[in-house]
mmCIF file of C-alpha atoms and ligand atoms in Angstrom:
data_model
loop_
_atom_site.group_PDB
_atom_site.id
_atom_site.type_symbol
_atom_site.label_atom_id
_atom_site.label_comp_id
_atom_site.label_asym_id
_atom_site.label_seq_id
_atom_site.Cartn_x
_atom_site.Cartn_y
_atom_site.Cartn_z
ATOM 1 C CA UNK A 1 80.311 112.775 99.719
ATOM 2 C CA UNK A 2 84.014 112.861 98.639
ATOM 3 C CA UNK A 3 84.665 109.586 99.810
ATOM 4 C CA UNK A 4 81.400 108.176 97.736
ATOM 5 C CA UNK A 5 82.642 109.962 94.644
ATOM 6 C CA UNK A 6 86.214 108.148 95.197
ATOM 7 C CA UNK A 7 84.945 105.136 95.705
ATOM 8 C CA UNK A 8 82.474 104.889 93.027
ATOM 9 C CA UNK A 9 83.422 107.003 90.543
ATOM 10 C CA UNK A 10 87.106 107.911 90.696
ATOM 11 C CA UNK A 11 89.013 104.516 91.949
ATOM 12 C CA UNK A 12 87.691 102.321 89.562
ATOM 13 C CA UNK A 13 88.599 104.330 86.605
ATOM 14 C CA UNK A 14 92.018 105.255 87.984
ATOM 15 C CA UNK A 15 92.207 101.758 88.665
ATOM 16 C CA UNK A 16 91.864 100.409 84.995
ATOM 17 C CA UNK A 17 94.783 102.792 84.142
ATOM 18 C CA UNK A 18 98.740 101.828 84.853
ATOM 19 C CA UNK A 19 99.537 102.652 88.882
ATOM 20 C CA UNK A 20 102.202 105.097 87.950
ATOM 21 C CA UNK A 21 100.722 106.580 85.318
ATOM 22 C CA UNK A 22 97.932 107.630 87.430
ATOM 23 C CA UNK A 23 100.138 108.455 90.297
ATOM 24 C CA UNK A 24 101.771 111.574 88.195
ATOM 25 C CA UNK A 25 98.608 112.805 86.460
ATOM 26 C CA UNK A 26 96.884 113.026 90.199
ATOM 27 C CA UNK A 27 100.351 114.599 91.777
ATOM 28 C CA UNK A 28 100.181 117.458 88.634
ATOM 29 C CA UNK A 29 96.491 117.632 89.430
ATOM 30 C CA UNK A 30 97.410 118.401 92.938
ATOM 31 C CA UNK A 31 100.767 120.858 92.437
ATOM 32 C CA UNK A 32 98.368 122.815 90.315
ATOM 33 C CA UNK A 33 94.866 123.248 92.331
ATOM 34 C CA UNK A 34 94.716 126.314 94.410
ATOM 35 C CA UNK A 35 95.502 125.527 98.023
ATOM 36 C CA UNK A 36 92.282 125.829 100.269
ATOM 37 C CA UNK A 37 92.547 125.860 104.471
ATOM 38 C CA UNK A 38 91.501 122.698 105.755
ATOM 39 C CA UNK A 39 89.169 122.986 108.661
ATOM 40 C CA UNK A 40 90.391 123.852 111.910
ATOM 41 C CA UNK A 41 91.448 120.878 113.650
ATOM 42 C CA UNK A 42 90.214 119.748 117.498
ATOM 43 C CA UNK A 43 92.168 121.242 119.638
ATOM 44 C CA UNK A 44 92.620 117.274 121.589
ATOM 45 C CA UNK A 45 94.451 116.369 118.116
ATOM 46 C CA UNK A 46 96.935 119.210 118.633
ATOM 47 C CA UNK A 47 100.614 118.163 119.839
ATOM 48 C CA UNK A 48 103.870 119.405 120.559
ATOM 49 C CA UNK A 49 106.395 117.056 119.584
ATOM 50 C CA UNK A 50 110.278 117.779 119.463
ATOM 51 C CA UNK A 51 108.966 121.480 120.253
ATOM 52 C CA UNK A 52 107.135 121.802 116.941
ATOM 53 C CA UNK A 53 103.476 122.377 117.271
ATOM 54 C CA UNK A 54 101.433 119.628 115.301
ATOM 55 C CA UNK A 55 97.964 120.202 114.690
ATOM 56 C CA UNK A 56 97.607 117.243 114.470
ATOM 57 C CA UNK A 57 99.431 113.927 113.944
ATOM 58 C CA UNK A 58 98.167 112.578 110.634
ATOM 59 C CA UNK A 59 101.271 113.196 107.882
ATOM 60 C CA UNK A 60 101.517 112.276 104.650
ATOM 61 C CA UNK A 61 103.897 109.093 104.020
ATOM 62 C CA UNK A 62 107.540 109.388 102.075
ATOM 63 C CA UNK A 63 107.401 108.451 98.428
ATOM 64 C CA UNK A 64 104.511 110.048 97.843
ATOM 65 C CA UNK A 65 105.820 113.627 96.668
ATOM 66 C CA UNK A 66 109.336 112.622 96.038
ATOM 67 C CA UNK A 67 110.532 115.942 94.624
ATOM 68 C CA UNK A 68 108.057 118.569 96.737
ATOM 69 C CA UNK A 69 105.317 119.397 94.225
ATOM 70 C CA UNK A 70 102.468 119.666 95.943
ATOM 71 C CA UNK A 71 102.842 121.064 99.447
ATOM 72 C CA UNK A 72 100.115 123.208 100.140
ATOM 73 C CA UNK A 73 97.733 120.027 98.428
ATOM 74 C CA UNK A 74 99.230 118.392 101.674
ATOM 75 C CA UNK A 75 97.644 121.014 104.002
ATOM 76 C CA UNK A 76 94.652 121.066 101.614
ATOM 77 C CA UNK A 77 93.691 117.577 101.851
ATOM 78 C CA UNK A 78 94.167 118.153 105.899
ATOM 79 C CA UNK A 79 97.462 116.544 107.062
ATOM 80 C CA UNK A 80 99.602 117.872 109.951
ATOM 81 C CA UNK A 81 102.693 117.024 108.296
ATOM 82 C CA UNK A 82 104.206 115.899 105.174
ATOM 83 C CA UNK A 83 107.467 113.818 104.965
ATOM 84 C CA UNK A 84 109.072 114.524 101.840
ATOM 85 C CA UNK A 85 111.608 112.644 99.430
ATOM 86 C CA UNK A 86 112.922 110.472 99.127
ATOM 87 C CA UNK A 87 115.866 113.029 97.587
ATOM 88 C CA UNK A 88 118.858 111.802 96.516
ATOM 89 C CA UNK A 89 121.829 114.471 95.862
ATOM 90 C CA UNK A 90 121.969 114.475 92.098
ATOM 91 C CA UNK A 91 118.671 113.397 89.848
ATOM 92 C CA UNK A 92 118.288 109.920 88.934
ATOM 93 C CA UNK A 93 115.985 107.963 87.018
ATOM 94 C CA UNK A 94 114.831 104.780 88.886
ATOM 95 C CA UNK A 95 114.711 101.218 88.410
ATOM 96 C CA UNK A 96 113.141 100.390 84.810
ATOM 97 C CA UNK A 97 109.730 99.912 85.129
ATOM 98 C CA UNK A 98 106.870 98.582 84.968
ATOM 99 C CA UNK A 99 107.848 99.342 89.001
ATOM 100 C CA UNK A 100 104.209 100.232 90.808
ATOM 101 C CA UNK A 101 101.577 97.261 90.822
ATOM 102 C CA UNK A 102 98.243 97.412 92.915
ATOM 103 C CA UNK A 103 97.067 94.286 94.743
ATOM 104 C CA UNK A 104 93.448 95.551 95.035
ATOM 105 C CA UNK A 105 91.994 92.815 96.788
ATOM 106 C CA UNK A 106 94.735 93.177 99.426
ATOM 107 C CA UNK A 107 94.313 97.181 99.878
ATOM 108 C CA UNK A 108 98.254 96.659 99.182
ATOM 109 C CA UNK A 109 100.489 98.120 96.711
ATOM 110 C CA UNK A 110 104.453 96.542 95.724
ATOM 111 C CA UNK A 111 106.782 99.155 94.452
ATOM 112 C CA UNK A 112 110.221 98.893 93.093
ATOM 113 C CA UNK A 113 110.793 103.056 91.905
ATOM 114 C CA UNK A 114 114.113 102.957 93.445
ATOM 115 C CA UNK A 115 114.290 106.892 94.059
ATOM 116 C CA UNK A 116 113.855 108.369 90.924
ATOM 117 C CA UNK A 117 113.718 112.412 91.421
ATOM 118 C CA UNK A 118 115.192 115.523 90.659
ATOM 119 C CA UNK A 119 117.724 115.810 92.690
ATOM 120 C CA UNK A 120 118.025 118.218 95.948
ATOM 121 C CA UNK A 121 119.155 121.401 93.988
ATOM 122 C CA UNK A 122 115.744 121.195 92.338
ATOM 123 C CA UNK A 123 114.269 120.207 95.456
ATOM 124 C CA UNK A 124 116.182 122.538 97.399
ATOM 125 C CA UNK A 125 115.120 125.957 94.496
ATOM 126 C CA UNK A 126 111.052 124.475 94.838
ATOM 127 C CA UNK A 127 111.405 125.151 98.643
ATOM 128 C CA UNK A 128 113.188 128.144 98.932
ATOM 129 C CA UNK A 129 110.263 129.623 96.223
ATOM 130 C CA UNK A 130 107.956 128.262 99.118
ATOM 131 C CA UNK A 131 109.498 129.284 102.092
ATOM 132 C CA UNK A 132 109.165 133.139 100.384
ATOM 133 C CA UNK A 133 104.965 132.232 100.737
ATOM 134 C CA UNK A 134 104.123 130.870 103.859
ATOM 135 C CA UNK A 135 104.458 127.017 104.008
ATOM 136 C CA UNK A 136 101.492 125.920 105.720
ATOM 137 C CA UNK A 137 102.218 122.990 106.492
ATOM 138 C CA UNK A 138 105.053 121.273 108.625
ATOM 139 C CA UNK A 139 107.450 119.309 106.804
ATOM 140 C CA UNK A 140 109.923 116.170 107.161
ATOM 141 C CA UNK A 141 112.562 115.835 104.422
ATOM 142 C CA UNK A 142 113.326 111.933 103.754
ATOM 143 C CA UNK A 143 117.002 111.682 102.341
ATOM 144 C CA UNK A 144 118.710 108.540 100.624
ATOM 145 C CA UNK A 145 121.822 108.156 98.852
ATOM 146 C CA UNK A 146 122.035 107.712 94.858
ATOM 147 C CA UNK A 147 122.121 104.285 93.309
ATOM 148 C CA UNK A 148 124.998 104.732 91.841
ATOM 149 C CA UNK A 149 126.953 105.704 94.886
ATOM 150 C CA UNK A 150 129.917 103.337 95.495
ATOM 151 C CA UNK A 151 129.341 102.366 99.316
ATOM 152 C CA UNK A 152 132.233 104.216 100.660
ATOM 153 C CA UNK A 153 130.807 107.466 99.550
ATOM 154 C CA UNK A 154 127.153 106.930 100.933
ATOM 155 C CA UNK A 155 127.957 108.919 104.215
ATOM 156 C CA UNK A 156 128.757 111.399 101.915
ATOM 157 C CA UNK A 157 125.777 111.392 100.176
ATOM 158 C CA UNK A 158 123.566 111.648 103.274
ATOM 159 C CA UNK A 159 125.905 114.871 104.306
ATOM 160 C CA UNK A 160 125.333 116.687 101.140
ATOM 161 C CA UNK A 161 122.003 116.181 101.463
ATOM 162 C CA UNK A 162 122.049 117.228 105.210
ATOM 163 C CA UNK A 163 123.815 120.276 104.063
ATOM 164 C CA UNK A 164 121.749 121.521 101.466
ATOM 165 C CA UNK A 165 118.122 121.131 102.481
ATOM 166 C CA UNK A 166 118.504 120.846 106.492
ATOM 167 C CA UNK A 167 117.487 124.320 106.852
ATOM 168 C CA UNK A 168 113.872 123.385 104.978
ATOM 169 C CA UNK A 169 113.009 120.696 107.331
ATOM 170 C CA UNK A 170 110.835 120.433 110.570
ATOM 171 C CA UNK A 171 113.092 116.993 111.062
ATOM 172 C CA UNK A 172 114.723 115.033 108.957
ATOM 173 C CA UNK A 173 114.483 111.583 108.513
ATOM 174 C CA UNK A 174 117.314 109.246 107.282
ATOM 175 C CA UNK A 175 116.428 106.615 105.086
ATOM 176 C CA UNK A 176 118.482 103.200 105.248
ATOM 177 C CA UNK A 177 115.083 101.061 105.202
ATOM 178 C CA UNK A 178 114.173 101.020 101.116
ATOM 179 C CA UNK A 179 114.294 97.553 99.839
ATOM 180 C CA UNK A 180 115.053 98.801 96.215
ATOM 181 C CA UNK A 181 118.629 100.669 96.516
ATOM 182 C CA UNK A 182 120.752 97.264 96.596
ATOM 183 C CA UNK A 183 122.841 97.718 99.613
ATOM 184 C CA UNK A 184 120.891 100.102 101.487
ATOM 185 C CA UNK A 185 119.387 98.593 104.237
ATOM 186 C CA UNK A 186 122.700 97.166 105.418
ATOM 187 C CA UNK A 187 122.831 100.681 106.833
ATOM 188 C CA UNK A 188 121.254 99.531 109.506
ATOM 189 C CA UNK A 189 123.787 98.479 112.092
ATOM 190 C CA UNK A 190 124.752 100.303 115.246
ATOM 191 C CA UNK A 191 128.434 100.748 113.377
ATOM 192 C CA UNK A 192 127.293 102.267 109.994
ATOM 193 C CA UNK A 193 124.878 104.394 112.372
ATOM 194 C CA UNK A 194 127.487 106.136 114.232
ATOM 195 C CA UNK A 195 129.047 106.931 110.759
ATOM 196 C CA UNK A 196 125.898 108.593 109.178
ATOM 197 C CA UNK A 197 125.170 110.343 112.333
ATOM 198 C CA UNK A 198 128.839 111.501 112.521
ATOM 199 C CA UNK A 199 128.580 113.159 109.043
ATOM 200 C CA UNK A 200 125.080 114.492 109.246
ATOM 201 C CA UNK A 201 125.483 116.239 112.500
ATOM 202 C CA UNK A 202 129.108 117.206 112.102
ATOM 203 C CA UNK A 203 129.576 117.622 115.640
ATOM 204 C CA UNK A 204 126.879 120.175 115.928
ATOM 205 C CA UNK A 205 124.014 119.597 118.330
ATOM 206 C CA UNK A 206 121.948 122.703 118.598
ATOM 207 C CA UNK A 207 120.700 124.232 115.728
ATOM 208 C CA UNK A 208 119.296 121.032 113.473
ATOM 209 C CA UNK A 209 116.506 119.830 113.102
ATOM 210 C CA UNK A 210 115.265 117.023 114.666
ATOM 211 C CA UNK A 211 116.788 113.719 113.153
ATOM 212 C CA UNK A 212 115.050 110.413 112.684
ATOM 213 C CA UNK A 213 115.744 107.024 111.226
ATOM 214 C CA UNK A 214 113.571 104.935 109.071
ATOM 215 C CA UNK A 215 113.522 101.094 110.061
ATOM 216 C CA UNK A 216 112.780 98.302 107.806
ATOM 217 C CA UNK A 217 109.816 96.039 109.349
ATOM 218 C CA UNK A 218 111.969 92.955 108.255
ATOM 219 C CA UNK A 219 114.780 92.813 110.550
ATOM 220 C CA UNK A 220 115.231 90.115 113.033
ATOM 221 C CA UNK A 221 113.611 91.656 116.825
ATOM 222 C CA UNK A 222 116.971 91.549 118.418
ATOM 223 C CA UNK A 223 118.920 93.488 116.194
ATOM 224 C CA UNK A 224 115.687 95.961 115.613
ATOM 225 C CA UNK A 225 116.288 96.651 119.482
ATOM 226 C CA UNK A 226 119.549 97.376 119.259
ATOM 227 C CA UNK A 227 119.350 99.767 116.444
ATOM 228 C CA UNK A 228 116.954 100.989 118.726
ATOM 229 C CA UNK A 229 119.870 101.592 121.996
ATOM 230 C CA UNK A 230 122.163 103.161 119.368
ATOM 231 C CA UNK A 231 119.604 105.258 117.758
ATOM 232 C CA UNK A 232 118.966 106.988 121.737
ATOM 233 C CA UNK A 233 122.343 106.749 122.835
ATOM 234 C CA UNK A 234 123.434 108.660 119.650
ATOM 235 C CA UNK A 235 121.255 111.518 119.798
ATOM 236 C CA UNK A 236 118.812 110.575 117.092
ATOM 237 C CA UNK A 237 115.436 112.379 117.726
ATOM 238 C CA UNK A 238 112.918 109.658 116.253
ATOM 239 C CA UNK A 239 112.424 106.236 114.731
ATOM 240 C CA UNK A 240 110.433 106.260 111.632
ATOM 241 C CA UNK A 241 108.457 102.509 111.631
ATOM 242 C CA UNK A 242 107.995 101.080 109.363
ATOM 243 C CA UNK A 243 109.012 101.031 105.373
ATOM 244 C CA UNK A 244 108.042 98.660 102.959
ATOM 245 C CA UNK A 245 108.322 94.805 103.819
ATOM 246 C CA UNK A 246 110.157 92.157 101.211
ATOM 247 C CA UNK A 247 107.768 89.503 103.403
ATOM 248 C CA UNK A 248 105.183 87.729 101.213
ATOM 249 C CA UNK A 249 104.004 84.014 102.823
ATOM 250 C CA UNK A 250 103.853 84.753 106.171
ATOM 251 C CA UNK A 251 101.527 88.171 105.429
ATOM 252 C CA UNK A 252 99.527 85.463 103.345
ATOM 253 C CA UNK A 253 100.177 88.251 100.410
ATOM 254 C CA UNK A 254 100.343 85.660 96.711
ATOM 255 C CA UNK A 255 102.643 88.113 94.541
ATOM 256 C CA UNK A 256 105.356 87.791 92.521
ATOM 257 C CA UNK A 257 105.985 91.509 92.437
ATOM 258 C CA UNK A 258 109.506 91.800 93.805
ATOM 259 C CA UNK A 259 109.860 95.314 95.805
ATOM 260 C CA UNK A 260 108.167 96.449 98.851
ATOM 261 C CA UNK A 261 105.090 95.476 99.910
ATOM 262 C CA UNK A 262 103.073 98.359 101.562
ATOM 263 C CA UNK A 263 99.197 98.692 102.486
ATOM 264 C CA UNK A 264 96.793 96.624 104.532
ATOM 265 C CA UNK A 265 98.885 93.275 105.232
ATOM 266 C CA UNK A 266 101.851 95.997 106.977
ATOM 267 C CA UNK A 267 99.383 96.987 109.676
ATOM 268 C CA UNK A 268 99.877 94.642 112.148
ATOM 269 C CA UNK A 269 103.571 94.044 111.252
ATOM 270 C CA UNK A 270 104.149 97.485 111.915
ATOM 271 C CA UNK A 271 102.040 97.832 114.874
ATOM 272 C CA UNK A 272 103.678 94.756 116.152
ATOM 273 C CA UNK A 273 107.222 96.718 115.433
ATOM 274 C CA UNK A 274 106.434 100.197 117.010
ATOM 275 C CA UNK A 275 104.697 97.972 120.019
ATOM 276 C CA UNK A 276 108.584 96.668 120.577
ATOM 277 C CA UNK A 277 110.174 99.852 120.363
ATOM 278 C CA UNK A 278 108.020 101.597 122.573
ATOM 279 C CA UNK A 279 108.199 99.213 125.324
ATOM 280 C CA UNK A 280 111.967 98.628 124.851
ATOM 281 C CA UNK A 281 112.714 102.092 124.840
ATOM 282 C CA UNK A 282 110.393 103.022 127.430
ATOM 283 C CA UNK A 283 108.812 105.699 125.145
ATOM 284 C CA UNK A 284 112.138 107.897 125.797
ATOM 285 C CA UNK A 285 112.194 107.675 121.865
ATOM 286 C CA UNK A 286 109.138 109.456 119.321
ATOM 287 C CA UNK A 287 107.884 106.593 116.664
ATOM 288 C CA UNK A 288 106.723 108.262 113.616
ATOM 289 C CA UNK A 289 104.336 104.752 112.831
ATOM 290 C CA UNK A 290 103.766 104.241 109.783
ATOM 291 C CA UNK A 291 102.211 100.856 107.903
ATOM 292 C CA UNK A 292 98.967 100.129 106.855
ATOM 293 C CA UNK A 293 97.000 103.120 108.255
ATOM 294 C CA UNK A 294 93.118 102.941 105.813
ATOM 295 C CA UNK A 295 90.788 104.267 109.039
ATOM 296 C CA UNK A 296 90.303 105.928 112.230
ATOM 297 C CA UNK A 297 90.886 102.645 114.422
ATOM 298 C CA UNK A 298 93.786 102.119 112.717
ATOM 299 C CA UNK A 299 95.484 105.042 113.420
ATOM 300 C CA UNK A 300 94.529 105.199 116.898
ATOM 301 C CA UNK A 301 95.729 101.176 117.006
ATOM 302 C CA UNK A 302 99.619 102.417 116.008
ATOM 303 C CA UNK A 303 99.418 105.656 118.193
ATOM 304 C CA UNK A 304 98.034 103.365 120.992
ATOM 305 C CA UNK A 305 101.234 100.928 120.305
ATOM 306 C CA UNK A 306 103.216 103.898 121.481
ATOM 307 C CA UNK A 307 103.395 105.999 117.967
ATOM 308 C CA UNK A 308 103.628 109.723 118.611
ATOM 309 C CA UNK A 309 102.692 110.552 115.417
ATOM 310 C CA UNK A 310 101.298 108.745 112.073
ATOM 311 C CA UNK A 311 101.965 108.579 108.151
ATOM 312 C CA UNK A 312 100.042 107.046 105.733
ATOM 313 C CA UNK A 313 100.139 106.444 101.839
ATOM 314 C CA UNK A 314 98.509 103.244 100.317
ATOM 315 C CA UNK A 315 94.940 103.843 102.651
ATOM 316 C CA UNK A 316 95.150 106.853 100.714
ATOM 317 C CA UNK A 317 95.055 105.414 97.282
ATOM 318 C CA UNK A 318 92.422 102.801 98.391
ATOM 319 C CA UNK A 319 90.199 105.007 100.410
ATOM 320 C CA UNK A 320 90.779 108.916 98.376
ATOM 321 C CA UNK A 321 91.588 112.183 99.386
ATOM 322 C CA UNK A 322 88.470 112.251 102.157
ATOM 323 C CA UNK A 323 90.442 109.691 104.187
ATOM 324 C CA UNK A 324 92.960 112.329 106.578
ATOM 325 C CA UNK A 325 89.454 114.125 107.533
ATOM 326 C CA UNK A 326 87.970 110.934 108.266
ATOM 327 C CA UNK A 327 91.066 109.532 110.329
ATOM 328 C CA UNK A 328 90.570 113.107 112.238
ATOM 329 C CA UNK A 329 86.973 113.161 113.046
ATOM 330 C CA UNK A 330 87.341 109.254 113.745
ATOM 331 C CA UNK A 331 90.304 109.264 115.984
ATOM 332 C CA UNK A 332 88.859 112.597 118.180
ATOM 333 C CA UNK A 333 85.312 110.305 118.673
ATOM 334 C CA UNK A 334 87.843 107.661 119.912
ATOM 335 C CA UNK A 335 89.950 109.659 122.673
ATOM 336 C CA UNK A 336 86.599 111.215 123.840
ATOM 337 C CA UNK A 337 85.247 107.795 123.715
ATOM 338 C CA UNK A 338 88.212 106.304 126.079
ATOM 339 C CA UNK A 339 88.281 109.610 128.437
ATOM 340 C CA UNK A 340 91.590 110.835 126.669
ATOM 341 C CA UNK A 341 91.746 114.394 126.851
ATOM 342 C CA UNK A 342 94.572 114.928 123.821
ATOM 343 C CA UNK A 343 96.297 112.497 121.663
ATOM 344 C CA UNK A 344 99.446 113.144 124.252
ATOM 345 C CA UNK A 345 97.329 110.424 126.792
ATOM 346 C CA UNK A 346 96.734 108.284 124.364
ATOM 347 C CA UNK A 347 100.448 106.983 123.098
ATOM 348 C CA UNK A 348 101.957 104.344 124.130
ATOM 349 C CA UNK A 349 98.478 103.511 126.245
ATOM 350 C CA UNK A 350 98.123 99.824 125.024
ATOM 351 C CA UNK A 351 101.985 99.095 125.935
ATOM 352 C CA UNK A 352 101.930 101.068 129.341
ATOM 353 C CA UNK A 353 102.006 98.549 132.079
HETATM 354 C C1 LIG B 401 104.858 103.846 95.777
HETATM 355 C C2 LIG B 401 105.593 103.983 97.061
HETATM 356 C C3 LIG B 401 106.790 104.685 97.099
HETATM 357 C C4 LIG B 401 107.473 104.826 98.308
HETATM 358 N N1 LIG B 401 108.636 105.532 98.320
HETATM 359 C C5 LIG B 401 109.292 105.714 99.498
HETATM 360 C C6 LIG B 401 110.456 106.507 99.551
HETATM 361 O O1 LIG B 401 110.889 107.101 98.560
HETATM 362 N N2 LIG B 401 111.081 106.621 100.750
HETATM 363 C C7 LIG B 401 110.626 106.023 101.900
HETATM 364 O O2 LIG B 401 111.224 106.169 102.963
HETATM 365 N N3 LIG B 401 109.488 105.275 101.872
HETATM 366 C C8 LIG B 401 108.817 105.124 100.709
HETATM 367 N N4 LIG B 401 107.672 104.387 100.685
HETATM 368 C C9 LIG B 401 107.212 103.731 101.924
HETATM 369 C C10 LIG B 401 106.160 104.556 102.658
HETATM 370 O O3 LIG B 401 106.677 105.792 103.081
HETATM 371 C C11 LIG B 401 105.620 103.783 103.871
HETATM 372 O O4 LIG B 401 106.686 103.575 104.786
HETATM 373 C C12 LIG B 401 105.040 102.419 103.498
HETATM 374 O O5 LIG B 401 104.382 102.483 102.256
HETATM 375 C C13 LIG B 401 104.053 101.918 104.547
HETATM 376 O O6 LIG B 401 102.963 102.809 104.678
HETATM 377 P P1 LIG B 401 101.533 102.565 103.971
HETATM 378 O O7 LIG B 401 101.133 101.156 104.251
HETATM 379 O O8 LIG B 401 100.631 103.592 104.573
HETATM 380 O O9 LIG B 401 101.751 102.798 102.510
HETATM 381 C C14 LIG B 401 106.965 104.241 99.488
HETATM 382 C C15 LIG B 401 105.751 103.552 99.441
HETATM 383 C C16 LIG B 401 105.059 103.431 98.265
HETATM 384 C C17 LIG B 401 103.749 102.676 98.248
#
């Protein structure tokens, strides 16, 4: 019913109106509407992960709610987790715009935003209001430097951050994967890792949250899987896969939209990506999988590639706010349809030799 209204109704007005535009009247929409419980998930999409009780492992996508808005929308609508951010540590406005462009016949989006937000203090105030409610909800914090931030100082930047809002977050994620902060994904070598990690954790190994990274889907395999080795052999909880891609020709994707490239032609790039890391890494490491994710089957597909849990953002603008209890309902007829008990069996079950 929701999803016909969406789909017939909604989208293609939305659609006639600029991408960005629409993204911030539907977020205010959201921050504002009274939260509602979902209903109660099946108990074979329930998880423990990192000892944090999922239940279960459909989260909302970074980007989406840069600067925490809309929280309780994200229980609402029926996700298991929200990863939030990207925050930078003081506000910044973005790359000029236009910066958001839909590829409809794709099911793809490009964006170039470059971070804008408010900056952790104000993201740091919104969930310290929150935490005095019950947050319903669990939550990842994405964190990326400033643009403006001279490269020496990014460590820095990733500390402050770690600092000030670590204490909010189920687990943290570290972004070094956005194609749109010039510089940033060079962050992703085993040397610049043992730098962030360094600062973030200060030494301490008990009493943080659980720390991922966030991988670009464009790196070459062999240095993907050694990211990988230092990511475990550091102590890094999680590998978030995948980001945005620059790749255009060999997704058969015609735009001249520079920035990433997220939606429908990601899915089996990222797929292809998590399939690596789980097999590489034996599965000692949780993927967060994230790329492409419009239905049921695809979901299960990425979890089945040896994803723990999934994110999703673009389906979500295609497919409208019905889509998370769709993925659910879909995805427990799917592990009762394969004789999986919980979503546990099920990862990592098309890599498994
Ligand atoms: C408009 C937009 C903004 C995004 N902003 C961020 C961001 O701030 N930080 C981040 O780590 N990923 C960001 N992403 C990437 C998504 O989190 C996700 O990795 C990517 O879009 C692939 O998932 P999808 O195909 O389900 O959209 C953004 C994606 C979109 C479409």
């Amino acid at each position: 019913m929701l999803d016909r209204f969406y789909r017939c109704i909604a989208k293609p007005m939305l659609f006639r109106l600029d991408a960005e535009a629409v993204h911030h009247m539907i977020l205010t929409i959201l921050a504002h509407t009274p939260s509602m419980a979902p209903w109660p998930d099946p108990p074979a999409l329930n998880l423990s992960l990192w000892g944090i009780e999922f239940s279960n492992p459909i989260g909302l996508a970074a980007g989406m709610d840069k600067d925490a808005v809309a929280v309780h929308a994200w229980h609402s609508l029926g996700f298991g987790f929200a990863e939030l951010g990207t925050v930078t540590p003081r506000p910044q406005p973005g790359n000029s715009g236009p910066r958001l462009f839909r590829l409809p016949d794709g099911g793809a989006l490009i964006n170039r935003l470059g971070f804008p937000g408010a900056g952790m203090d104000a993201f740091g105030a919104r969930l310290e209001r929150l935490r005095r409610g019950r947050i319903p909800i669990r939550l990842g914090i994405n964190l990326g430097p400033n643009k403006d931030t001279a490269p020496g100082a990014v460590v820095e930047d990733y500390a402050a951050l770690m600092n000030r809002l670590g204490a909010y977050a189920d687990f943290i994620v570290i972004n070094v994967s956005s194609p749109n902060t010039p510089g940033l994904r060079n962050w992703q070598s085993p040397e610049r890792m043992r730098e962030i990690y360094a600062a973030i954790t200060g030494g301490q190994t008990t009493t943080r949250p659980p720390i991922l990274i966030k991988l670009a889907p464009d790196l070459e395999s062999a240095e993907l899987l050694k990211i990988c080795d230092t990511a475990t052999e550091l102590g890094f909880n999680g590998i978030v896969a995948t980001n945005t891609t620059l790749r255009r020709k060999e997704l058969r994707v015609k735009s001249d939209y520079e920035g990433g490239l997220s939606g429908r032609p990601l899915l089996e790039l990222a797929r292809g990506i998590i399939a690596d890391i789980y097999r590489h890494t034996g599965g000692r490491i949780p993927i967060v999988g994230v790329g492409g994710i419009a239905s049921a089957e695809d979901a299960y597909g990425h979890i089945r590639a040896g994803a723990s849990i999934v994110e999703l953002y673009t389906g979500l603008i295609y497919e409208g706010p019905g889509l998370v209890a769709a993925i659910k309902a879909g995805l427990a007829g799917l592990l009762r349809r394969d004789g999986f008990g919980s979503i546990s069996q099920a990862i990592g079950s098309a890599v498994r030799t």
